[in-house]
Short mmCIF file of C-alpha atoms in Angstrom, two decimals:
data_model
loop_
_atom_site.label_atom_id
_atom_site.label_comp_id
_atom_site.label_asym_id
_atom_site.label_seq_id
_atom_site.Cartn_x
_atom_site.Cartn_y
_atom_site.Cartn_z
CA MET U 223 126.70 81.17 95.10
CA THR U 224 123.92 79.76 92.96
CA GLU U 225 121.24 77.75 94.73
CA LEU U 226 118.43 75.69 93.20
CA GLY U 227 115.15 74.74 94.83
CA THR U 228 115.21 77.18 97.75
CA MET U 229 111.90 77.85 99.50
CA ARG U 230 112.02 81.38 98.05
CA VAL U 231 112.31 80.02 94.52
CA LYS U 232 109.56 77.44 95.14
CA SER U 233 107.04 79.72 96.83
CA GLY U 234 108.09 82.52 94.47
CA LEU U 235 106.59 80.74 91.46
CA ALA U 236 103.27 80.57 93.34
CA GLU U 237 103.54 84.32 93.99
CA MET U 238 103.74 84.82 90.21
CA LEU U 239 100.51 82.85 89.73
CA LYS U 240 98.49 85.07 92.08
CA GLY U 241 95.31 86.55 90.71
CA GLY U 242 95.27 83.82 88.09
CA VAL U 243 93.42 80.67 87.06
CA ILE U 244 95.04 77.23 86.89
CA MET U 245 93.12 74.88 84.62
CA ASP U 246 92.89 71.08 84.48
CA VAL U 247 93.64 69.78 80.97
CA THR U 248 93.83 66.28 79.53
CA THR U 249 95.14 66.95 76.00
CA ALA U 250 97.55 69.28 74.19
CA GLU U 251 94.58 70.87 72.45
CA GLN U 252 92.90 71.68 75.79
CA ALA U 253 96.20 73.04 77.10
CA ARG U 254 96.40 75.45 74.16
CA ILE U 255 92.82 76.57 74.75
CA ALA U 256 93.68 77.21 78.41
CA GLU U 257 96.83 79.19 77.55
CA GLU U 258 95.01 81.20 74.92
CA ALA U 259 92.28 82.01 77.44
CA GLY U 260 94.86 83.45 79.85
CA ALA U 261 95.40 80.58 82.30
CA VAL U 262 98.53 81.14 84.45
CA ALA U 263 99.27 77.39 84.50
CA VAL U 264 97.73 74.07 83.52
CA MET U 265 97.35 70.85 85.48
CA ALA U 266 98.14 67.89 83.22
CA LEU U 267 95.79 64.97 83.90
CA GLU U 268 94.54 61.80 82.22
CA ARG U 269 91.02 62.31 83.49
CA VAL U 270 89.38 65.37 85.04
CA PRO U 271 88.02 64.82 88.57
CA ALA U 272 84.40 64.48 87.35
CA ASP U 273 85.44 61.49 85.22
CA ILE U 274 87.59 59.99 88.00
CA ARG U 275 84.53 60.20 90.24
CA ARG U 276 82.22 58.65 87.63
CA GLU U 277 84.54 55.89 86.42
CA GLY U 278 85.97 54.90 89.80
CA GLY U 279 88.99 52.57 90.09
CA VAL U 280 92.42 53.62 91.32
CA ALA U 281 93.45 57.10 90.16
CA ARG U 282 97.21 57.50 89.67
CA MET U 283 99.80 59.92 88.32
CA ALA U 284 99.29 60.66 84.61
CA ASP U 285 101.28 58.79 81.95
CA PRO U 286 104.55 60.68 81.24
CA THR U 287 103.67 60.70 77.53
CA LYS U 288 100.58 62.74 78.37
CA ILE U 289 102.59 65.17 80.51
CA ARG U 290 105.27 65.63 77.82
CA GLU U 291 102.64 66.24 75.17
CA ILE U 292 101.15 69.01 77.29
CA GLN U 293 104.57 70.49 78.17
CA GLU U 294 105.36 70.74 74.48
CA ALA U 295 102.04 72.40 73.67
CA VAL U 296 102.30 75.42 76.00
CA THR U 297 104.78 77.93 77.43
CA ILE U 298 103.00 78.48 80.78
CA PRO U 299 103.87 76.33 83.83
CA VAL U 300 102.69 72.72 83.74
CA MET U 301 101.67 71.07 86.99
CA ALA U 302 100.87 67.40 87.57
CA LYS U 303 99.36 65.36 90.38
CA ALA U 304 100.99 62.70 92.54
CA ARG U 305 99.10 60.48 94.97
CA ILE U 306 99.24 61.50 98.64
CA GLY U 307 102.38 59.93 100.13
CA HIS U 308 103.58 58.53 96.78
CA PHE U 309 107.04 60.05 96.78
CA VAL U 310 108.16 57.97 93.81
CA GLU U 311 105.43 59.42 91.60
CA ALA U 312 106.75 62.80 92.74
CA GLN U 313 110.31 61.77 91.82
CA VAL U 314 109.08 60.81 88.36
CA LEU U 315 107.28 64.14 87.95
CA GLU U 316 110.41 65.99 89.04
CA ALA U 317 112.45 64.05 86.47
CA LEU U 318 109.90 65.08 83.83
CA GLU U 319 110.55 68.70 84.92
CA VAL U 320 106.96 69.57 85.71
CA ASP U 321 106.85 73.03 87.27
CA TYR U 322 104.72 72.10 90.31
CA VAL U 323 103.60 68.80 91.87
CA ASP U 324 100.10 68.68 93.34
CA GLU U 325 100.03 66.07 96.13
CA SER U 326 96.37 65.55 95.57
CA GLU U 327 93.39 63.93 97.27
CA VAL U 328 91.78 63.67 93.83
CA LEU U 329 94.05 60.66 93.21
CA THR U 330 93.80 57.52 95.34
CA PRO U 331 96.08 57.96 98.38
CA ALA U 332 99.19 55.77 98.52
CA ASP U 333 99.90 56.25 102.23
CA GLU U 334 97.33 56.42 105.02
CA GLU U 335 99.59 58.19 107.48
CA HIS U 336 102.42 60.09 105.81
CA HIS U 337 102.44 62.81 103.23
CA ILE U 338 105.48 63.28 100.97
CA ASP U 339 108.55 64.90 102.56
CA LYS U 340 108.48 67.83 100.19
CA TRP U 341 111.73 69.37 101.47
CA ALA U 342 113.56 66.52 99.72
CA PHE U 343 112.66 67.91 96.26
CA ASN U 344 113.74 70.79 94.00
CA VAL U 345 110.33 70.85 92.38
CA PRO U 346 107.76 72.79 94.45
CA PHE U 347 104.57 71.23 95.81
CA VAL U 348 101.01 72.45 96.25
CA CYS U 349 98.81 70.61 98.77
CA GLY U 350 95.15 70.69 99.70
CA CYS U 351 93.63 71.59 103.07
CA ARG U 352 90.25 71.89 104.73
CA ASP U 353 91.39 73.93 107.72
CA ILE U 354 94.36 75.90 108.97
CA GLY U 355 95.89 73.02 110.94
CA GLU U 356 96.01 70.87 107.82
CA ALA U 357 97.47 73.78 105.82
CA LEU U 358 100.26 74.37 108.36
CA ARG U 359 101.08 70.66 108.60
CA ARG U 360 101.54 70.58 104.82
CA ILE U 361 103.71 73.73 104.94
CA SER U 362 105.83 72.16 107.69
CA GLU U 363 106.39 69.21 105.32
CA GLY U 364 107.64 71.66 102.67
CA ALA U 365 104.56 72.62 100.64
CA ALA U 366 105.28 75.91 98.83
CA MET U 367 101.65 76.62 97.94
CA ILE U 368 98.31 75.69 99.50
CA ARG U 369 94.89 75.25 97.99
CA THR U 370 91.71 74.72 99.93
CA LYS U 371 90.26 71.40 98.80
CA GLY U 372 86.60 71.91 98.12
CA GLU U 373 85.01 68.82 96.62
CA ALA U 374 86.61 68.12 93.25
CA GLY U 375 84.56 66.98 90.29
CA THR U 376 81.19 68.16 91.63
CA GLY U 377 80.77 71.67 90.23
CA ASP U 378 79.32 72.46 93.67
CA ILE U 379 81.10 75.35 95.39
CA VAL U 380 79.77 74.71 98.90
CA ASN U 381 82.71 72.70 100.25
CA ALA U 382 85.23 75.15 98.82
CA VAL U 383 83.41 77.94 100.61
CA ARG U 384 83.37 75.96 103.86
CA HIS U 385 87.12 75.34 103.65
CA MET U 386 87.95 78.96 102.82
CA ARG U 387 85.72 80.23 105.62
CA SER U 388 87.50 77.82 107.92
CA VAL U 389 91.04 78.81 106.91
CA PHE U 390 90.55 82.58 106.56
CA GLY U 391 88.33 82.74 109.67
CA ALA U 392 90.97 80.89 111.69
CA ILE U 393 93.63 83.35 110.51
CA ARG U 394 91.54 86.29 111.74
CA ARG U 395 90.97 84.53 115.07
CA LEU U 396 94.69 83.78 115.53
CA GLN U 397 95.40 87.50 115.16
CA THR U 398 93.25 88.20 118.22
CA LEU U 399 95.10 85.77 120.51
CA SER U 400 97.84 86.86 122.90
CA GLY U 401 101.32 85.37 122.63
CA ASP U 402 100.85 83.01 125.56
CA GLU U 403 97.60 81.66 124.11
CA LEU U 404 99.34 80.54 120.91
CA TYR U 405 101.03 77.53 122.60
CA ALA U 406 97.73 75.86 123.43
CA GLU U 407 96.33 76.94 120.06
CA ALA U 408 99.21 75.28 118.20
CA LYS U 409 98.58 72.09 120.14
CA GLU U 410 94.88 72.28 119.36
CA LEU U 411 95.58 72.85 115.64
CA ARG U 412 98.25 70.10 115.60
CA ALA U 413 100.53 72.57 113.84
CA PRO U 414 104.07 73.81 114.55
CA LEU U 415 104.16 76.76 116.97
CA GLU U 416 106.51 78.81 114.75
CA LEU U 417 104.06 78.65 111.84
CA VAL U 418 101.08 79.45 114.08
CA ARG U 419 102.98 82.46 115.41
CA TRP U 420 103.90 83.60 111.87
CA VAL U 421 100.24 83.49 110.81
CA ALA U 422 99.14 85.38 113.94
CA GLU U 423 101.68 88.12 113.22
CA ASN U 424 101.19 88.39 109.45
CA GLY U 425 97.48 87.70 109.02
CA ARG U 426 97.90 85.19 106.21
CA LEU U 427 99.43 81.79 105.49
CA PRO U 428 103.18 81.93 104.81
CA VAL U 429 102.58 80.64 101.26
CA VAL U 430 100.18 81.58 98.48
CA THR U 431 96.69 80.16 99.05
CA PHE U 432 94.47 79.24 96.12
CA THR U 433 91.01 77.63 96.13
CA ALA U 434 89.99 74.45 94.34
CA GLY U 435 87.14 72.00 94.10
CA GLY U 436 83.74 72.87 92.64
CA ILE U 437 84.35 76.13 90.75
CA ALA U 438 82.08 76.03 87.67
CA THR U 439 81.21 79.65 86.78
CA PRO U 440 82.85 83.12 86.67
CA ALA U 441 80.76 84.08 89.71
CA ASP U 442 82.12 81.06 91.61
CA ALA U 443 85.67 82.21 90.86
CA ALA U 444 84.94 85.79 91.95
CA LEU U 445 83.27 84.49 95.13
CA CYS U 446 86.48 82.62 96.04
CA MET U 447 88.57 85.73 95.36
CA GLN U 448 86.30 87.94 97.47
CA LEU U 449 86.49 85.43 100.32
CA GLY U 450 90.28 85.84 100.29
CA ALA U 451 91.78 83.32 97.85
CA ASP U 452 94.94 84.37 95.98
CA GLY U 453 93.71 82.58 92.83
CA VAL U 454 91.68 79.58 91.68
CA PHE U 455 92.09 76.07 90.32
CA VAL U 456 89.33 75.07 87.92
CA GLY U 457 89.11 71.36 87.24
CA SER U 458 86.13 69.86 85.50
CA GLY U 459 84.35 73.24 85.37
CA ILE U 460 85.93 74.30 82.08
CA PHE U 461 86.23 71.25 79.87
CA LYS U 462 82.93 69.77 81.12
CA SER U 463 81.05 72.94 80.14
CA ALA U 464 79.28 73.38 76.79
CA ASP U 465 81.78 75.95 75.44
CA PRO U 466 85.16 75.49 77.17
CA SER U 467 87.06 78.31 75.43
CA THR U 468 84.41 80.92 76.26
CA MET U 469 84.02 79.61 79.82
CA ALA U 470 87.80 79.64 80.33
CA LYS U 471 88.11 83.26 79.15
CA ALA U 472 85.16 84.33 81.28
CA ILE U 473 86.59 82.73 84.43
CA VAL U 474 89.99 84.38 83.82
CA GLU U 475 88.41 87.82 83.42
CA ALA U 476 86.20 87.29 86.48
CA THR U 477 89.20 86.29 88.61
CA THR U 478 91.06 89.51 87.75
CA ASN U 479 88.01 91.76 88.11
CA PHE U 480 86.50 89.92 91.06
CA ARG U 481 85.10 93.03 92.71
CA ASP U 482 83.64 94.58 89.57
CA ALA U 483 80.02 93.36 89.36
CA GLU U 484 79.50 95.00 85.96
CA ILE U 485 82.34 93.04 84.42
CA LEU U 486 81.13 89.90 86.21
CA ALA U 487 77.66 90.39 84.72
CA ARG U 488 79.08 90.88 81.23
CA VAL U 489 81.33 87.82 81.30
CA SER U 490 78.58 85.64 82.81
CA GLU U 491 76.34 86.22 79.79
CA GLY U 492 75.75 83.60 77.14
CA LEU U 493 78.25 81.04 78.39
CA GLY U 494 76.11 78.04 77.50
CA GLU U 495 75.55 75.25 79.96
CA PRO U 496 78.10 75.06 82.79
CA MET U 497 79.13 71.57 83.91
CA ARG U 498 76.05 69.68 85.06
CA GLY U 499 77.57 68.81 88.42
CA LEU U 500 76.27 66.99 91.44
CA SER U 501 75.39 68.22 94.89
CA ALA U 502 78.22 67.64 97.36
CA ALA U 503 75.66 67.25 100.15
CA GLY U 504 74.23 64.24 98.31
CA LEU U 505 77.53 62.32 98.35
CA ALA U 506 78.00 59.42 100.75
CA PRO U 507 80.87 59.94 103.23
CA ASP U 508 83.05 57.40 101.42
CA GLU U 509 82.56 59.28 98.15
CA LEU U 510 84.07 62.50 99.52
CA LEU U 511 87.56 63.23 98.21
CA GLU U 512 88.12 66.04 100.72
CA ALA U 513 88.47 63.57 103.60
CA ARG U 514 91.66 62.14 102.06
CA GLY U 515 94.80 63.60 103.65
CA TRP U 516 95.52 64.12 107.35
CA MET Z 1418 108.06 117.26 103.49
CA ALA Z 1419 107.32 116.67 99.82
CA GLU Z 1420 104.25 114.76 98.73
CA PRO Z 1421 104.94 111.02 98.47
CA LEU Z 1422 105.51 109.73 94.93
CA ARG Z 1423 102.43 108.06 93.43
CA ILE Z 1424 103.49 104.79 91.86
CA GLY Z 1425 101.09 102.55 89.97
CA VAL Z 1426 101.43 98.76 89.99
CA LEU Z 1427 99.80 96.96 87.07
CA ALA Z 1428 97.42 94.66 88.97
CA VAL Z 1429 95.79 92.38 86.42
CA GLN Z 1430 97.75 89.34 87.66
CA GLY Z 1431 101.04 88.49 89.40
CA ASP Z 1432 103.07 89.48 92.45
CA VAL Z 1433 101.46 92.89 92.91
CA ARG Z 1434 101.50 92.72 96.72
CA GLU Z 1435 105.28 92.20 96.92
CA HIS Z 1436 105.98 95.24 94.75
CA ALA Z 1437 103.45 97.32 96.68
CA THR Z 1438 105.14 96.42 99.96
CA MET Z 1439 108.60 97.35 98.66
CA LEU Z 1440 107.35 100.67 97.29
CA GLN Z 1441 105.44 101.54 100.47
CA ASP Z 1442 108.47 100.66 102.60
CA ALA Z 1443 110.43 103.15 100.46
CA GLY Z 1444 107.85 105.85 101.21
CA ALA Z 1445 105.79 105.80 97.98
CA GLU Z 1446 102.03 105.80 97.67
CA VAL Z 1447 100.83 102.79 95.66
CA VAL Z 1448 97.91 102.71 93.21
CA GLU Z 1449 96.72 99.40 91.72
CA VAL Z 1450 96.15 99.76 87.99
CA ARG Z 1451 93.46 97.67 86.30
CA ARG Z 1452 91.95 100.26 83.92
CA PRO Z 1453 93.37 103.04 81.73
CA GLN Z 1454 92.07 105.94 83.87
CA GLU Z 1455 94.04 104.60 86.85
CA LEU Z 1456 97.23 105.66 85.04
CA ASP Z 1457 96.26 109.33 85.42
CA GLY Z 1458 98.44 111.35 87.76
CA LEU Z 1459 101.01 108.62 88.39
CA ASP Z 1460 104.69 109.56 88.83
CA GLY Z 1461 105.86 106.08 87.84
CA LEU Z 1462 104.62 102.59 87.04
CA VAL Z 1463 105.68 99.05 87.97
CA LEU Z 1464 104.97 96.02 85.78
CA PRO Z 1465 105.18 93.07 88.19
CA GLY Z 1466 106.15 89.45 87.78
CA GLY Z 1467 103.47 86.99 86.76
CA GLU Z 1468 102.63 84.93 83.71
CA SER Z 1469 103.39 87.14 80.73
CA THR Z 1470 100.85 85.44 78.45
CA ALA Z 1471 98.04 85.92 81.00
CA ILE Z 1472 99.09 89.50 81.78
CA GLY Z 1473 99.29 90.27 78.05
CA ARG Z 1474 95.79 88.98 77.42
CA LEU Z 1475 94.33 90.83 80.41
CA VAL Z 1476 96.11 94.07 79.45
CA ARG Z 1477 94.54 93.86 76.01
CA LEU Z 1478 91.08 93.01 77.40
CA ALA Z 1479 91.22 95.99 79.76
CA GLY Z 1480 92.13 98.33 76.88
CA LEU Z 1481 95.46 99.05 78.60
CA GLU Z 1482 97.89 98.20 75.81
CA GLU Z 1483 97.97 101.63 74.12
CA PRO Z 1484 97.68 103.65 77.36
CA LEU Z 1485 100.66 101.73 78.79
CA ARG Z 1486 102.66 102.36 75.63
CA ALA Z 1487 101.78 106.05 75.83
CA PHE Z 1488 102.67 106.35 79.54
CA ARG Z 1489 105.40 108.99 79.76
CA GLY Z 1490 106.74 108.43 83.29
CA PRO Z 1491 109.40 105.99 84.46
CA VAL Z 1492 108.49 102.29 84.25
CA PHE Z 1493 110.06 99.39 86.15
CA GLY Z 1494 109.37 95.82 85.01
CA THR Z 1495 110.43 92.54 86.60
CA CYS Z 1496 110.37 89.13 84.88
CA ALA Z 1497 107.01 89.13 83.06
CA GLY Z 1498 107.19 92.94 83.29
CA LEU Z 1499 110.52 92.85 81.43
CA ILE Z 1500 108.92 90.71 78.70
CA LEU Z 1501 106.06 93.18 78.38
CA LEU Z 1502 108.53 96.09 78.04
CA ALA Z 1503 110.73 94.37 75.44
CA ARG Z 1504 110.65 95.04 71.69
CA ALA Z 1505 110.84 91.32 70.88
CA ALA Z 1506 110.23 88.03 72.72
CA SER Z 1507 110.98 84.54 71.46
CA ASP Z 1508 109.39 81.30 72.66
CA GLY Z 1509 106.22 83.21 73.45
CA VAL Z 1510 102.72 82.74 72.14
CA PRO Z 1511 101.71 84.35 68.84
CA GLY Z 1512 100.22 87.81 69.23
CA GLN Z 1513 101.46 88.31 72.78
CA PRO Z 1514 101.41 92.10 73.32
CA LEU Z 1515 104.81 93.77 73.71
CA LEU Z 1516 105.07 97.44 74.57
CA GLY Z 1517 108.45 97.95 72.91
CA LEU Z 1518 109.50 100.60 75.44
CA LEU Z 1519 112.87 98.93 76.06
CA ASP Z 1520 115.29 98.11 73.26
CA VAL Z 1521 115.96 94.49 74.23
CA ALA Z 1522 115.01 91.09 72.88
CA VAL Z 1523 114.24 88.37 75.41
CA ARG Z 1524 113.76 84.62 75.33
CA ARG Z 1525 110.90 83.50 77.58
CA ASN Z 1526 111.88 80.88 80.17
CA GLY Z 1527 115.41 81.39 78.88
CA TYR Z 1528 116.94 79.86 82.01
CA GLY Z 1529 114.76 76.72 81.86
CA ARG Z 1530 111.73 75.34 83.66
CA GLN Z 1531 110.96 75.70 87.36
CA VAL Z 1532 113.36 72.93 88.47
CA ALA Z 1533 116.15 75.12 87.04
CA SER Z 1534 114.93 78.26 88.87
CA PHE Z 1535 117.62 79.60 91.19
CA GLU Z 1536 119.02 82.30 93.45
CA ALA Z 1537 122.41 83.92 92.87
CA ASP Z 1538 124.44 86.86 94.16
CA LEU Z 1539 124.68 89.70 91.66
CA ASP Z 1540 127.16 92.56 91.50
CA LEU Z 1541 125.17 95.74 91.24
CA ALA Z 1542 126.75 98.69 89.39
CA GLY Z 1543 127.92 101.29 91.92
CA GLU Z 1544 127.32 99.08 94.99
CA ALA Z 1545 129.80 97.16 97.13
CA GLU Z 1546 127.28 94.70 98.62
CA PRO Z 1547 126.02 91.99 96.24
CA LEU Z 1548 122.31 91.75 95.54
CA ARG Z 1549 120.49 88.43 95.92
CA GLY Z 1550 118.76 87.69 92.62
CA VAL Z 1551 115.75 85.34 92.62
CA PHE Z 1552 115.25 83.91 89.12
CA ILE Z 1553 111.96 82.09 88.54
CA ARG Z 1554 111.38 80.67 85.05
CA ALA Z 1555 113.17 83.85 84.14
CA PRO Z 1556 113.39 85.47 80.71
CA ARG Z 1557 116.89 85.80 79.28
CA ILE Z 1558 117.95 89.06 77.65
CA THR Z 1559 119.46 87.94 74.34
CA GLU Z 1560 119.99 91.28 72.57
CA ARG Z 1561 120.16 94.89 73.65
CA GLY Z 1562 120.34 98.17 71.79
CA PRO Z 1563 123.23 100.67 72.19
CA GLY Z 1564 121.22 102.87 74.59
CA VAL Z 1565 120.63 100.08 77.09
CA GLU Z 1566 122.91 100.23 80.12
CA VAL Z 1567 123.69 97.01 82.03
CA LEU Z 1568 123.42 97.50 85.82
CA ALA Z 1569 123.94 93.82 86.69
CA ALA Z 1570 124.91 90.74 84.72
CA LEU Z 1571 125.09 87.02 85.37
CA ASP Z 1572 127.50 84.80 83.43
CA GLY Z 1573 127.74 87.45 80.73
CA ASP Z 1574 123.99 87.99 80.28
CA PRO Z 1575 122.46 91.29 81.38
CA VAL Z 1576 119.89 90.77 84.16
CA LEU Z 1577 119.23 94.36 85.29
CA VAL Z 1578 119.13 97.05 82.61
CA GLN Z 1579 118.21 100.69 82.23
CA GLU Z 1580 117.37 102.71 79.15
CA GLY Z 1581 116.52 106.28 80.13
CA ARG Z 1582 113.34 106.18 82.20
CA ILE Z 1583 112.89 102.41 81.78
CA LEU Z 1584 114.33 99.96 84.33
CA ALA Z 1585 113.93 96.19 84.00
CA ALA Z 1586 115.11 93.00 85.71
CA SER Z 1587 114.88 89.39 84.62
CA PHE Z 1588 114.83 88.44 88.33
CA HIS Z 1589 112.60 89.48 91.24
CA PRO Z 1590 114.05 92.20 93.49
CA GLU Z 1591 110.61 92.31 95.13
CA LEU Z 1592 111.04 88.80 96.58
CA ALA Z 1593 114.44 89.12 98.24
CA GLY Z 1594 113.68 91.76 100.86
CA ASP Z 1595 116.44 94.07 99.57
CA GLY Z 1596 115.03 97.47 98.63
CA ARG Z 1597 117.96 98.82 96.61
CA VAL Z 1598 116.54 98.25 93.15
CA HIS Z 1599 113.20 99.80 94.08
CA GLU Z 1600 115.09 102.73 95.65
CA ARG Z 1601 116.96 103.16 92.39
CA PHE Z 1602 113.68 103.18 90.49
CA LEU Z 1603 112.23 105.84 92.79
CA GLU Z 1604 115.41 107.85 92.23
CA ILE Z 1605 114.73 107.74 88.47
CA VAL Z 1606 111.14 108.84 89.17
CA ARG Z 1607 112.37 111.79 91.28
CA GLU Z 1608 114.82 112.88 88.57
CA GLU Z 1609 112.19 112.62 85.86
CA SER Z 1610 109.62 114.59 87.84
CA CYS Z 1611 112.20 117.39 88.37
CA VAL Z 1612 112.88 117.48 84.63
CA GLY Z 1613 109.17 117.43 83.87
CA ALA Z 1614 108.31 120.15 86.41
#
């Protein structure tokens, strides 16, 4: 019997992306640069997060024309973002045959309480999280891939590090708990017991876990990998840098060779100016994208 | 007891961990390969699933293209690994490195985009129990040379093939928790090391 859209098929694509870099692109030309640099997938957007942050207004799903243009330009998987809770944007993206939907806090949320019921789709979803409870809630809703959120569009890695420390630290702590302690822990985390138990037994999330939000240099990418990420999303960090093609190649090589400081030193040389960025600590609470999602 | 077989897994990108787990469960010792010298002393090599364009670029950057082509032991490739082994690939990117160790031509994403990715039961040559095949943006084998044996097919297209010491699948045996294809690969490795010894 042939089956489409099983969890194994959905999470399996994320397994294939491991050790790779997923790049935000806004044009077919950028998509080709990303593919040529060795990106494992691209995220098709109208504006990168740094511009969404600067220009303000309501950020929505990209125009289908834009997504098609990017799909036609490259052979690697094409992802696209839907607003949190906006299941019709997700239906549209599925009809466009994007390879992954990112239910993303970078766009303006459409629902203040509910995320998309991701089990209802054949297309797989990636969702953001700040901590393990949030990650497991998204997985219980059907997310087939997780990314820690960081603070998109800043070029500041500090929030990404905080979220990875939180998730990977919590996994290590769960492994030290006894079986009878997991009930109270699941309640505390507001996460399903079965998933909490799975993490305690296996020492990782049940789906591939990437990092996003603030990666601007090869060293940032390698830092995320050494902290335990399976791969990285780079948003504004590439196409807001002085030399995107060189920066993209350097981040790809750094992500593969994340423990090899000699290679990291070589690829960090002569990259030109990285994205200018802004300090996440200087943002007002209502400017933080990471707080979107529940 | 004999020394465990030393099997390398190309680890520049992709589902390295899943292959490593299958090989370890079958009793092999696993070595992650990121540089040419890590190929030394291996009994066999696995080219995992991943994004073939990214793997191709990283293989070239690491100076691995020629050493992989010159590797004399058995090689097992899945999905992107099959593309890397092929002599020709259509719908790829220009200049994508192909090792040409397996006399097949493939079409990248030949079964469609991710929404068309699927699971199906496959009849495996010489086995009564079907094998669950997980196809993810899978390459389609469009041509094969006379020396290429078909071990499993789906709707007339070969999906698991062997040519001498080379084994390749367009699907992902490493994702389905069924060790039979990896066992078969290790069997090829054992036979080859007897011949070589």
